[in-house]
Amino acid sequence: MSPSERAGAVLTIDLDAVRANYRALKAQLRGGDCAGVVKADAYGLGMERVAKTLAEAGCGTFFVANLDEGVALRAVLPEAAIAVLNGLGVGETETFAAHDLVPVLNDLGQVEAWRRFLASRGPRPAILHIDTGMTRLGLSTPEAARLAHEPERARGIPFACVMSHLVASEEADNPLNVDQLVHFRKARERLVPALGGVKASLANSSGIFLGPDYHFDLARPGVALYGVNPTPPRPNPMRNVVRLEAKILQLREIDRPGTVGYGATHTVEPGQRIATVAAGYADGIPRSMSNRGFGVIAGKRVPLVGRVSMDLITFDVSAVAPEEARPGKTITLIGPEHSVDETAREAGTIGYEILTRLGRRYRRQYFGG
Ligand SMILES: *Cc1c(COP(=O)(O)O)cnc(C)c1O
């Protein structure tokens, strides 16, 4: 038995579903271009495999968070446009150039640094990020006004696009969406003297579903590619990508009243059966799922009982036939029958966090691609 076969839990990533999700998002854009956001190791699913799959599906532009991710992705995709969201750090210009990476310029200092660099090295594209309400990264409103009045600050930079990021796009009725759209359009118009008729990018996954006004030239979906619902509370239009199955290590037939796990937070009675499964908070199962989560075995939902511990969780499998819930059988923790979104709700978090915390001890297997 190889170490990977011995693993207590198996994480299966469906690359065919990633590809189908990319195509579905692209179809929504009706001719507009669609990038792939693959930061944080493609939301925990493995940047190399995911990025190759997206490139084969026709994706030509990728976004990562930081420079190291950009350098790693360049080694995988020699041809793609790769943009780095966290911006151009001090002393990083040479590394950006050496790996042909596109900096997202987040303030006037970064614009200045890139302009100076290009003055000696010739034109290389950048993206200009305008803050329209996130108050995180991007040019502030006064900075954008300054650039509009002093267009020479950006002279010689071939901008691939101007972008902004939506703060509440998964809430279709939130008035902030329209506010940001208006803000973005105005900022783009005012910046024509500095940037010319530059392309624009606003929508993340959920932004795509706010309608064509939000599409501009390039969309930047991440989480929807990986199967998380971009349109809550409506049904999920995306295909499920992740399946996580954990082995039952031991089955306890309860013969006297007792409690389960640390802190004795769950009581059991004779006749109940408790299955102990090989995954815990060290594998990214949130401890907040203690006494709140569910798994699925033999088509039945079974409650997670007791505390999530570091390497183990426990389920009450009393409702499942004994031959279906014995050591060696697996319980599905995440899959089409118990989605990332449901898992996140039970844990009091969001699908993004569930995905990006998926652990390193799972046997990872890829399907399709
Ligand atoms: C992460 C990120 C995205 C992708 O967002 P999703 O909600 O995962 O689609 C797009 N743009 C920016 C600036 C981001 O940081």
PDB file of C-alpha atoms in Angstrom, residues 15 38 41-42 45-56 62 72-73 75-77 366:
ATOM      1  CA  LEU A  15     -11.339  19.270 -13.889  1.00  0.00           C
ATOM      2  CA  VAL A  38      -6.241  31.200  -9.599  1.00  0.00           C
ATOM      3  CA  ASP A  41      -3.364  27.740  -5.288  1.00  0.00           C
ATOM      4  CA  ALA A  42      -6.555  28.053  -7.325  1.00  0.00           C
ATOM      5  CA  LEU A  45      -7.577  23.050  -5.659  1.00  0.00           C
ATOM      6  CA  GLY A  46      -4.071  23.095  -7.185  1.00  0.00           C
ATOM      7  CA  MET A  47      -3.002  25.985  -9.395  1.00  0.00           C
ATOM      8  CA  GLU A  48      -1.035  23.970 -11.912  1.00  0.00           C
ATOM      9  CA  ARG A  49      -3.752  21.488 -12.846  1.00  0.00           C
ATOM     10  CA  VAL A  50      -6.529  24.056 -12.721  1.00  0.00           C
ATOM     11  CA  ALA A  51      -4.667  26.695 -14.753  1.00  0.00           C
ATOM     12  CA  LYS A  52      -3.739  24.194 -17.458  1.00  0.00           C
ATOM     13  CA  THR A  53      -7.356  23.098 -17.698  1.00  0.00           C
ATOM     14  CA  LEU A  54      -8.559  26.692 -17.986  1.00  0.00           C
ATOM     15  CA  ALA A  55      -5.923  27.505 -20.624  1.00  0.00           C
ATOM     16  CA  GLU A  56      -7.060  24.497 -22.667  1.00  0.00           C
ATOM     17  CA  PHE A  62      -5.031  34.772 -15.251  1.00  0.00           C
ATOM     18  CA  ALA A  72       4.998  29.782 -10.237  1.00  0.00           C
ATOM     19  CA  LEU A  73       2.193  30.146 -12.770  1.00  0.00           C
ATOM     20  CA  ALA A  75       6.482  28.193 -15.214  1.00  0.00           C
ATOM     21  CA  VAL A  76       3.234  26.349 -15.993  1.00  0.00           C
ATOM     22  CA  LEU A  77       1.831  28.640 -18.697  1.00  0.00           C
ATOM     23  CA  TYR A 366      -7.875  14.781 -10.368  1.00  0.00           C
TER      24      TYR A 366
END
